[in-house]
Short mmCIF file of N, CA, C and O in Angstrom, two decimals:
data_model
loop_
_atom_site.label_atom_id
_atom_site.label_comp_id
_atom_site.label_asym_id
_atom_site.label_seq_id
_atom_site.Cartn_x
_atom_site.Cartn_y
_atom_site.Cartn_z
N UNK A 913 0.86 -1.17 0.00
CA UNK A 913 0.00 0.00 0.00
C UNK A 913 0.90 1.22 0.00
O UNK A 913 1.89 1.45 0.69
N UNK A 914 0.29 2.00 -0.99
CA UNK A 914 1.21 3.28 -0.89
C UNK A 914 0.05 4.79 -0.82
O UNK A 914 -0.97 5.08 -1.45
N UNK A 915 0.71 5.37 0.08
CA UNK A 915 -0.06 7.13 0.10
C UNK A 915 0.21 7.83 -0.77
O UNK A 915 1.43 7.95 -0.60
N UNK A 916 -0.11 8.54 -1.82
CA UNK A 916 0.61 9.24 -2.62
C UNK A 916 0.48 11.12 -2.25
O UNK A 916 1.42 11.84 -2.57
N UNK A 917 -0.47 11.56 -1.73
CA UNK A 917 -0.96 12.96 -1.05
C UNK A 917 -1.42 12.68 -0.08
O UNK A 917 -1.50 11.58 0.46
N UNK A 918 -1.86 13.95 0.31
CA UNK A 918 -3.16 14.51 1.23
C UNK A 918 -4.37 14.41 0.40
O UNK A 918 -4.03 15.04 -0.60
N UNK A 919 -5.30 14.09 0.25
CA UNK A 919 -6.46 13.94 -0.82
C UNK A 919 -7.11 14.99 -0.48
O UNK A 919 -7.33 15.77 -1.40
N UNK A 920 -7.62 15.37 0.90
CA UNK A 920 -8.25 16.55 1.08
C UNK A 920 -8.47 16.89 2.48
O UNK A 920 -8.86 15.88 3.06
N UNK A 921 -8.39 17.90 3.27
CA UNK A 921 -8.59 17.87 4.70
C UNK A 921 -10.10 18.95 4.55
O UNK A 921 -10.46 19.87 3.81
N UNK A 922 -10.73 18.09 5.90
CA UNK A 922 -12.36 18.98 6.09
C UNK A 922 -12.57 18.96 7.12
O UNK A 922 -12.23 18.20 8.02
N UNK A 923 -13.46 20.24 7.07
CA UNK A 923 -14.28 20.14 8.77
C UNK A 923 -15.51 20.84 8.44
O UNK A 923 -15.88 21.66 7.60
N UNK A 924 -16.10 20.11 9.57
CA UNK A 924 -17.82 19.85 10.15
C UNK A 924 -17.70 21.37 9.91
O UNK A 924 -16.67 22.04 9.90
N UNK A 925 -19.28 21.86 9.66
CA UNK A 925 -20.21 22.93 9.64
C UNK A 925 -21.08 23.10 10.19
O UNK A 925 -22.04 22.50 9.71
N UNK A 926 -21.47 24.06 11.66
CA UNK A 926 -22.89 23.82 12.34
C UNK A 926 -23.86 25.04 11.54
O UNK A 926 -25.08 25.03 11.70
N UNK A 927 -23.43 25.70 10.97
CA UNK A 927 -23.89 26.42 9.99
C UNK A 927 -23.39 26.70 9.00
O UNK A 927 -22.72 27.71 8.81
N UNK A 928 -23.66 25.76 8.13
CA UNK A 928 -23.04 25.54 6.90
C UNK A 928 -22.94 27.13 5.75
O UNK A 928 -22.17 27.29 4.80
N UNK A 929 -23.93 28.03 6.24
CA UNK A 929 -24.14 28.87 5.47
C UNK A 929 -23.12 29.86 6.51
O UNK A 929 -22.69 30.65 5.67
N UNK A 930 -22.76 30.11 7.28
CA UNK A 930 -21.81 31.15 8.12
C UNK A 930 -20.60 30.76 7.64
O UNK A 930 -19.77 31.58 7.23
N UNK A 931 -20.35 29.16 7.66
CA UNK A 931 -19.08 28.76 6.60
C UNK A 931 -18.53 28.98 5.84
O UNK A 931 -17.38 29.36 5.68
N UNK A 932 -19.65 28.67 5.01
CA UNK A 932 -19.34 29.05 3.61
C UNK A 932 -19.09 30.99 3.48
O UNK A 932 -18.22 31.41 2.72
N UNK A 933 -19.76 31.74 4.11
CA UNK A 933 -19.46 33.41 3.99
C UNK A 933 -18.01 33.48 4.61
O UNK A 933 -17.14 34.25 4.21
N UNK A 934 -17.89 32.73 5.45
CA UNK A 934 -16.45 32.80 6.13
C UNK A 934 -15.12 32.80 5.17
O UNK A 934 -14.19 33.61 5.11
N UNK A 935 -15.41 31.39 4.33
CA UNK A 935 -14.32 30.78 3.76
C UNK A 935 -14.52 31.72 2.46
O UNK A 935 -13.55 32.26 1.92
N UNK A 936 -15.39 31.83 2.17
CA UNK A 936 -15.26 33.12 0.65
C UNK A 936 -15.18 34.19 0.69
O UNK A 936 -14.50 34.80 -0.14
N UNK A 937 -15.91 34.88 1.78
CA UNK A 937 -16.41 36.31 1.50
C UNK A 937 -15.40 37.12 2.43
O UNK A 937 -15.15 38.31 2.21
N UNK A 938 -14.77 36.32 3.59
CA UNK A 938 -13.75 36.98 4.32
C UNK A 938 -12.10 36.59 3.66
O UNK A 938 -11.13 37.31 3.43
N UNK A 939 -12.32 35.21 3.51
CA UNK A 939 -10.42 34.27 3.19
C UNK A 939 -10.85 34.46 1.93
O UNK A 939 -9.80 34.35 1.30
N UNK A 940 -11.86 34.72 1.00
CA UNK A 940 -11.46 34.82 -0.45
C UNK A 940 -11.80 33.52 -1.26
O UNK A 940 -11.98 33.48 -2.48
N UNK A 941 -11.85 32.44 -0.38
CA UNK A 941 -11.55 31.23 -1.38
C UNK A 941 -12.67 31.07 -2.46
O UNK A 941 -13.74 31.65 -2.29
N UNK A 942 -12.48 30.42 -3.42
CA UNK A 942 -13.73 30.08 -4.56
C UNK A 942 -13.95 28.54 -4.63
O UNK A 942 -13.09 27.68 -4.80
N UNK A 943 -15.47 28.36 -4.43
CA UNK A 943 -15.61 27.08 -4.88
C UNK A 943 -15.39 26.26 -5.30
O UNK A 943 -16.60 26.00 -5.30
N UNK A 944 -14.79 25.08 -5.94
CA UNK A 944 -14.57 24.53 -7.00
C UNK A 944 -15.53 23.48 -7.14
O UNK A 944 -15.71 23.13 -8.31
N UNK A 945 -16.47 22.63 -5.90
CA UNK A 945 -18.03 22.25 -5.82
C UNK A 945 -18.32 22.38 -4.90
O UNK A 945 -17.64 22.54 -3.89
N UNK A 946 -19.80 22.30 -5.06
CA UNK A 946 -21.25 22.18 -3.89
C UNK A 946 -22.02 21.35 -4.45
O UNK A 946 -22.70 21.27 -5.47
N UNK A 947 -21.70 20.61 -3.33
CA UNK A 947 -22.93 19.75 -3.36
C UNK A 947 -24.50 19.86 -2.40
O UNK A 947 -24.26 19.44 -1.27
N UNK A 948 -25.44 20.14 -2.48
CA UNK A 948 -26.42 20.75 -1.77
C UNK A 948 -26.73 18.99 -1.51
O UNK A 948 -26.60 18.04 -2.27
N UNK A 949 -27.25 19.10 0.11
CA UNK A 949 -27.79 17.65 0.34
C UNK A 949 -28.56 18.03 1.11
O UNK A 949 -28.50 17.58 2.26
N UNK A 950 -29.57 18.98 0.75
CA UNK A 950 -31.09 19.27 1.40
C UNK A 950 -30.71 20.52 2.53
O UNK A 950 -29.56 20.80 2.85
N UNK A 951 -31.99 21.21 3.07
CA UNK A 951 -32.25 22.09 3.27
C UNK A 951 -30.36 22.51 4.53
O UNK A 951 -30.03 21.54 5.21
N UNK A 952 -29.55 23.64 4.65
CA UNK A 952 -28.81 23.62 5.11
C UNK A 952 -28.05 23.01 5.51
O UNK A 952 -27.69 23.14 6.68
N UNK A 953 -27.49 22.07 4.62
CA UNK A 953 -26.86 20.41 4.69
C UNK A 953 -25.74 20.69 3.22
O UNK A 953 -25.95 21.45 2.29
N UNK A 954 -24.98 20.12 3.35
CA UNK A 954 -24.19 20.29 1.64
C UNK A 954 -22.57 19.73 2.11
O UNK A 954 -22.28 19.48 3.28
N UNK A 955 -21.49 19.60 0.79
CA UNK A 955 -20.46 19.83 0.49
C UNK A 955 -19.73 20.80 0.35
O UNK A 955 -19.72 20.79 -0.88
N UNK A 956 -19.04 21.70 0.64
CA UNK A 956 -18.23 22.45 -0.47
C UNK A 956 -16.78 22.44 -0.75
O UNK A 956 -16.06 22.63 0.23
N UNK A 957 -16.05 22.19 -2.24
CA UNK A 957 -14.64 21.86 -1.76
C UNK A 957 -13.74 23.04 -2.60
O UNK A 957 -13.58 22.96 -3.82
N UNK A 958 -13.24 23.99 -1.90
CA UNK A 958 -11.98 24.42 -1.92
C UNK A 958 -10.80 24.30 -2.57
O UNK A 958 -10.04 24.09 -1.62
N UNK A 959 -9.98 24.28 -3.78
CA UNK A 959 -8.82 23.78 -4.39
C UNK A 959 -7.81 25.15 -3.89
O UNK A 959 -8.08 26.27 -4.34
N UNK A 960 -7.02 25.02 -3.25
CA UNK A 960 -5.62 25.29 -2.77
C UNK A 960 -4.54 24.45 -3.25
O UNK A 960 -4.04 23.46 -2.73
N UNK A 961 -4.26 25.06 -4.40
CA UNK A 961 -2.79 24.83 -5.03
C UNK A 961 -3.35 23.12 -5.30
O UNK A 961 -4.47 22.76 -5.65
N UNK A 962 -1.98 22.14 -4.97
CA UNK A 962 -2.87 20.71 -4.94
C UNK A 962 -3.37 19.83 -4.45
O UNK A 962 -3.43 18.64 -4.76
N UNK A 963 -4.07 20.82 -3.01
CA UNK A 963 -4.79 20.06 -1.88
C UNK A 963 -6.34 21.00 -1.97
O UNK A 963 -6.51 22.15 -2.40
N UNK A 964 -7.22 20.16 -1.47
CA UNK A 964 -8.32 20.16 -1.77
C UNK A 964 -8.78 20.38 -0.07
O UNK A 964 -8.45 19.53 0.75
N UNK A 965 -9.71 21.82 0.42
CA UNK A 965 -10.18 21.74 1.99
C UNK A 965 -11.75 21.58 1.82
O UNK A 965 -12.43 21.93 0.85
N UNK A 966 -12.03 21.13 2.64
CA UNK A 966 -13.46 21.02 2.21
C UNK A 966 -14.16 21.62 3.69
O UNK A 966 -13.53 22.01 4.67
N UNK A 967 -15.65 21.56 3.53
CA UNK A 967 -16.29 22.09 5.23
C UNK A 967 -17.86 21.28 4.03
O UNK A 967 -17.98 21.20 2.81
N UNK A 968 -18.76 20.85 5.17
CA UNK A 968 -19.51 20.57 5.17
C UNK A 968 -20.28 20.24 6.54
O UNK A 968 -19.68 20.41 7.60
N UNK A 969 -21.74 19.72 6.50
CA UNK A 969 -22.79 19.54 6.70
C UNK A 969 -23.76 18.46 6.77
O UNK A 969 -24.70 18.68 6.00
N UNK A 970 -23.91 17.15 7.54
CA UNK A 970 -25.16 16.66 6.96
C UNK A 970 -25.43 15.51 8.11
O UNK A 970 -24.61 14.93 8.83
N UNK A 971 -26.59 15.43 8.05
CA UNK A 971 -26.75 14.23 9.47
C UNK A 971 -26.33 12.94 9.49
O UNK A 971 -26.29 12.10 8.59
N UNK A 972 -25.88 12.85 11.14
CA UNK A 972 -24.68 12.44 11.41
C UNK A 972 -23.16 12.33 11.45
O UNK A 972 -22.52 11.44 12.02
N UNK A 973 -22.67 13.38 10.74
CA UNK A 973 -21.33 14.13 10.61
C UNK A 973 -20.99 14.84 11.74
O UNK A 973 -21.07 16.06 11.90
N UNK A 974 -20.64 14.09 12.45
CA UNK A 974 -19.93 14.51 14.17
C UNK A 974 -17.91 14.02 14.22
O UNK A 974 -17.14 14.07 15.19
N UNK A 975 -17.65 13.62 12.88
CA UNK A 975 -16.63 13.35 13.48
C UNK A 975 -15.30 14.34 13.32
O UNK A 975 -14.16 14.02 13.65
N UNK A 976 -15.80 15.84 12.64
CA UNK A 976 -14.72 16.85 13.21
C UNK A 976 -13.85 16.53 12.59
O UNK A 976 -14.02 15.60 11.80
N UNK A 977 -12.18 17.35 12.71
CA UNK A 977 -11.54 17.68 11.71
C UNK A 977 -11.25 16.41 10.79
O UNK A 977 -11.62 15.31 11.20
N UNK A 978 -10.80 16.48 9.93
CA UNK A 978 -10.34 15.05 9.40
C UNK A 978 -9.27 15.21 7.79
O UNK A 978 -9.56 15.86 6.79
N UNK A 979 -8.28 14.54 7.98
CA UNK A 979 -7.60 14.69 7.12
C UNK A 979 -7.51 13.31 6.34
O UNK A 979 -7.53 12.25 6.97
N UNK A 980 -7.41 13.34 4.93
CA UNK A 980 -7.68 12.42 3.98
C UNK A 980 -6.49 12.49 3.08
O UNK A 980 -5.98 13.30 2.30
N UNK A 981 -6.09 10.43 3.85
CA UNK A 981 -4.95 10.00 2.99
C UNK A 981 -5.17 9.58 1.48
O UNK A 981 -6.08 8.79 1.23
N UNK A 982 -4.36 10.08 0.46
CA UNK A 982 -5.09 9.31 -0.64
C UNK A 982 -3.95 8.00 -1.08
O UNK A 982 -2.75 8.10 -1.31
N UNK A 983 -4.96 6.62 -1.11
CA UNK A 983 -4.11 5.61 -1.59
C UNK A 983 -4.11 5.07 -3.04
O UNK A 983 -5.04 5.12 -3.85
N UNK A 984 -2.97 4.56 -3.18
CA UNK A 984 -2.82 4.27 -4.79
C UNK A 984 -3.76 2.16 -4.98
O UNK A 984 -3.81 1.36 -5.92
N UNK A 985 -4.16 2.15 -3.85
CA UNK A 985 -4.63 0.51 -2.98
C UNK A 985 -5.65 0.39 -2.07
O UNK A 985 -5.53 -0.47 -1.20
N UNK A 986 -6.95 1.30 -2.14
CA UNK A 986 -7.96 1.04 -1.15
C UNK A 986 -8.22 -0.13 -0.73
O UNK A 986 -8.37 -0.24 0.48
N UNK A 987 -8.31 -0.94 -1.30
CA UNK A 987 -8.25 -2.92 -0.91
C UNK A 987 -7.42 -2.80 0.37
O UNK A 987 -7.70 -2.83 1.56
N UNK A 988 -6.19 -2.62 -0.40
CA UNK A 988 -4.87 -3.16 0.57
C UNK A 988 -5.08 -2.30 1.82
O UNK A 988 -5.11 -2.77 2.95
N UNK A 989 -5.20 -1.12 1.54
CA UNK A 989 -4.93 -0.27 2.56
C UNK A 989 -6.01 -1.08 3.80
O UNK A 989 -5.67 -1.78 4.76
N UNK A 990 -7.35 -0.68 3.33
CA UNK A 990 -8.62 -1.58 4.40
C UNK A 990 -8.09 -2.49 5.07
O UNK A 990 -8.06 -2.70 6.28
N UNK A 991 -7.52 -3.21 3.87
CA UNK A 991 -6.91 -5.17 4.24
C UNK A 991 -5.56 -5.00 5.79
O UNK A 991 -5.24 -5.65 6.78
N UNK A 992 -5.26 -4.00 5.27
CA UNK A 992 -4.18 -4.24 6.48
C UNK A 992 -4.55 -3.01 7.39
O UNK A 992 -3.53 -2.82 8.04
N UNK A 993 -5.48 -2.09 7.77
CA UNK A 993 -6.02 -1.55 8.78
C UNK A 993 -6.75 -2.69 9.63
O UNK A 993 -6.18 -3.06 10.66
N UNK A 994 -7.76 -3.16 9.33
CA UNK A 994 -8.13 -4.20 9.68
C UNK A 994 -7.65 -5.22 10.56
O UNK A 994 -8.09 -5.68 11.61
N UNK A 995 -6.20 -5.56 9.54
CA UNK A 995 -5.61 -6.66 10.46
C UNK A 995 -5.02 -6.00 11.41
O UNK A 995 -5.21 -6.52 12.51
N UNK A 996 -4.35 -5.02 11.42
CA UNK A 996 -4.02 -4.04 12.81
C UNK A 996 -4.97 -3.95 13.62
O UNK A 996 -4.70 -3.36 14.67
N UNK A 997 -6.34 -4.46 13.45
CA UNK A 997 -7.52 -4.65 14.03
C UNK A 997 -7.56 -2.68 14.71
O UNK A 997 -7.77 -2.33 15.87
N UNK A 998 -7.27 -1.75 13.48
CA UNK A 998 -7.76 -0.49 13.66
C UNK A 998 -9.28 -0.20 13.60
O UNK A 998 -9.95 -0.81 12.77
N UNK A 999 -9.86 0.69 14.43
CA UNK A 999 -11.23 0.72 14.60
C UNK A 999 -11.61 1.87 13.34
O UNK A 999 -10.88 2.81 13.01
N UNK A 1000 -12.71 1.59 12.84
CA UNK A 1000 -13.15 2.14 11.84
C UNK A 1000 -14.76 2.87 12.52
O UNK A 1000 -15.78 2.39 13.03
N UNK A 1001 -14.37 3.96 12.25
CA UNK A 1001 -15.77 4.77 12.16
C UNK A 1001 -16.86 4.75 11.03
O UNK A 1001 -18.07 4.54 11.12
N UNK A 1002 -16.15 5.02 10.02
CA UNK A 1002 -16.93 4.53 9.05
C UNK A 1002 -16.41 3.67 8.11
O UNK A 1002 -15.38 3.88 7.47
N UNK A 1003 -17.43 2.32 8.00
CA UNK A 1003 -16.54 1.45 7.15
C UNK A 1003 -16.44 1.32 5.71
O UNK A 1003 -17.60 1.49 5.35
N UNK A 1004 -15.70 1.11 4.64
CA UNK A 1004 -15.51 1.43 3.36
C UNK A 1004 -17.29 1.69 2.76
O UNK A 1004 -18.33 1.05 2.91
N UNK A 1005 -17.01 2.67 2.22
CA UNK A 1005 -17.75 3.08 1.10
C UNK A 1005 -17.36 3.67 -0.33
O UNK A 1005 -16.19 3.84 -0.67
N UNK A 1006 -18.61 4.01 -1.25
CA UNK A 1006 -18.14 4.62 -2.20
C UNK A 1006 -18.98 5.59 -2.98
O UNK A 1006 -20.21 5.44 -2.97
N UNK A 1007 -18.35 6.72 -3.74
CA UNK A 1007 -19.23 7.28 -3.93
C UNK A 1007 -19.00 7.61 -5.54
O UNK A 1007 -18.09 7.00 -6.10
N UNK A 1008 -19.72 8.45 -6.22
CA UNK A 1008 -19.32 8.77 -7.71
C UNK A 1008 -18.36 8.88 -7.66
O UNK A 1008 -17.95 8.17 -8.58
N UNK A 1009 -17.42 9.38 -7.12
CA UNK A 1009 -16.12 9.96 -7.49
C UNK A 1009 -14.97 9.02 -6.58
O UNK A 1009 -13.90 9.00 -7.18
N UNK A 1010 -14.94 8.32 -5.39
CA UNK A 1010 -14.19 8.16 -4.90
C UNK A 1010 -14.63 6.93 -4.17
O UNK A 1010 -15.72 6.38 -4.34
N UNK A 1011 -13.46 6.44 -3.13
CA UNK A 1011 -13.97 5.39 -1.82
C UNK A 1011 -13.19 6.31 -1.09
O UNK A 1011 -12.45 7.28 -1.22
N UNK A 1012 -13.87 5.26 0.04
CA UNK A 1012 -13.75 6.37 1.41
C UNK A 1012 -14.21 4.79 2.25
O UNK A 1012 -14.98 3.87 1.97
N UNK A 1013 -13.00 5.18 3.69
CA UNK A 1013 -13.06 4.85 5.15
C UNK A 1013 -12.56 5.59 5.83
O UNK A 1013 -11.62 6.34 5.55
N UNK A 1014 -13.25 5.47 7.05
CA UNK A 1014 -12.76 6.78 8.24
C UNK A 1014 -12.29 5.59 9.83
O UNK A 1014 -12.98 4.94 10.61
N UNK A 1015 -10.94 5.80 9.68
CA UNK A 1015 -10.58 5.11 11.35
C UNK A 1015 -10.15 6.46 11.71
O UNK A 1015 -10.13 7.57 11.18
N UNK A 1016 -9.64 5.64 13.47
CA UNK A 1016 -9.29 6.50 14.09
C UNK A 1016 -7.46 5.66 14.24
O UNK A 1016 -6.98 4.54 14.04
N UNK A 1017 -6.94 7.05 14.72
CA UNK A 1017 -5.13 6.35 14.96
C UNK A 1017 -4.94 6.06 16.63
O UNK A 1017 -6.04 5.98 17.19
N UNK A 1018 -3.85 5.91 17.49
CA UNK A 1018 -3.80 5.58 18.11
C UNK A 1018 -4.20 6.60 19.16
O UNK A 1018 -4.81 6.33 20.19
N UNK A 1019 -3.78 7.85 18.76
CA UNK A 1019 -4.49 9.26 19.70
C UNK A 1019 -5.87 9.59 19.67
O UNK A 1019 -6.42 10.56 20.20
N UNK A 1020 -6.47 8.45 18.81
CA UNK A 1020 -7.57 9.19 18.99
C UNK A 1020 -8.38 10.07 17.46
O UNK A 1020 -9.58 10.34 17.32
N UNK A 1021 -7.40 10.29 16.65
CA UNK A 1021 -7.41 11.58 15.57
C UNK A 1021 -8.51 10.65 14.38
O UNK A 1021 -8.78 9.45 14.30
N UNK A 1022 -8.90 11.71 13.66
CA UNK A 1022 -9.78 10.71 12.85
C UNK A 1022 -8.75 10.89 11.33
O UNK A 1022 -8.11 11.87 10.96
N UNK A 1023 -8.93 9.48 10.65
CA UNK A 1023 -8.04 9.86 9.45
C UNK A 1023 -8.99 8.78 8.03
O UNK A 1023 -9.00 7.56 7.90
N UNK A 1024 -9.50 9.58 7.41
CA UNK A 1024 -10.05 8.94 6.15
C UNK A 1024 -8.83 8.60 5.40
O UNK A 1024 -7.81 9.28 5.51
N UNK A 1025 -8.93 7.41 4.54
CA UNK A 1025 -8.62 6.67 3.85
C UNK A 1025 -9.62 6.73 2.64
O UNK A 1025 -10.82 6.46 2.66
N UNK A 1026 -8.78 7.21 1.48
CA UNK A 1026 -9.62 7.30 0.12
C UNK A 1026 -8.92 7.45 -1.25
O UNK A 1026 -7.80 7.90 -1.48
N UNK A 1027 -9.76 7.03 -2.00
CA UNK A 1027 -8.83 6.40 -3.44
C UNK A 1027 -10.27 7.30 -4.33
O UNK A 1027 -11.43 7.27 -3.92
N UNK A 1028 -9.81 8.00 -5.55
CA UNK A 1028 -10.56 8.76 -6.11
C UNK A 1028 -10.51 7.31 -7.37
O UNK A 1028 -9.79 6.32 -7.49
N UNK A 1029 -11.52 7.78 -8.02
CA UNK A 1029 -12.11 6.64 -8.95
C UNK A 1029 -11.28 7.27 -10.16
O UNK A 1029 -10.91 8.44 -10.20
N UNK A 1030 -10.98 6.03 -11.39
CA UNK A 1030 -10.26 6.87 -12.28
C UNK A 1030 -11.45 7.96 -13.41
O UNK A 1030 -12.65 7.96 -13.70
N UNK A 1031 -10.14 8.84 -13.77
CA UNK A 1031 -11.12 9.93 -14.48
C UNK A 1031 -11.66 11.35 -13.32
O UNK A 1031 -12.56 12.15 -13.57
N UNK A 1032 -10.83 11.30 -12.07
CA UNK A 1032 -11.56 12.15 -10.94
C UNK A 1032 -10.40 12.43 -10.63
O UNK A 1032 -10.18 13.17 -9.67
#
């Protein structure tokens, strides 16, 4: 298994809309997507140079800051978290664009694990 970046670091939004004025209208940044997922709920991701920040929104999203390894081996990577018998918060998924798991490390910290789909 190999890491090749940071894929993207994010954090929770309790008002997704104060966020979002924050991160644009004060720091400047510009969109690069939104994803709306119902009434004050959404995505939005940020491109900084060649890391990607994101802030979002949506129920059940309590687990706060989180930084995202990207692997060149989502299999492998899972396969041997696992056998480290690392605890997983959320267990592999996938979405249009990517997979995604969320453990935690030994402090405690939360760290997604994610492989973008090819063509993304």
């Amino acid at each position: 298994m190999t890491f090749t970046e940071v894929a993207f670091t994010s954090y929770p939004a309790t008002d997704l809309a104060a966020s979002r004025a924050f991160y644009e209208n004060v720091l400047g940044l510009k969109p690069a997507m939104v994803l709306p997922m119902g009434e004050g709920k959404g995505w939005i991701e940020y491109e900084l140079g060649s890391h990607t920040f994101g802030i979002g929104k949506a129920d059940g999203w309590d687990h706060g800051v989180c930084c995202a390894l990207e692997t060149d081996d989502f299999d492998t990577a899972v396969a041997a978290l696992k056998k480290a018998e690392t605890q997983f918060i959320m267990e592999p998924f996938d979405t249009p664009v990517c997979r995604m798991a969320l453990v935690l490390d030994p402090a405690g910290n939360k760290l997604m694990i994610h492989q973008r789909k090819a063509g993304h």
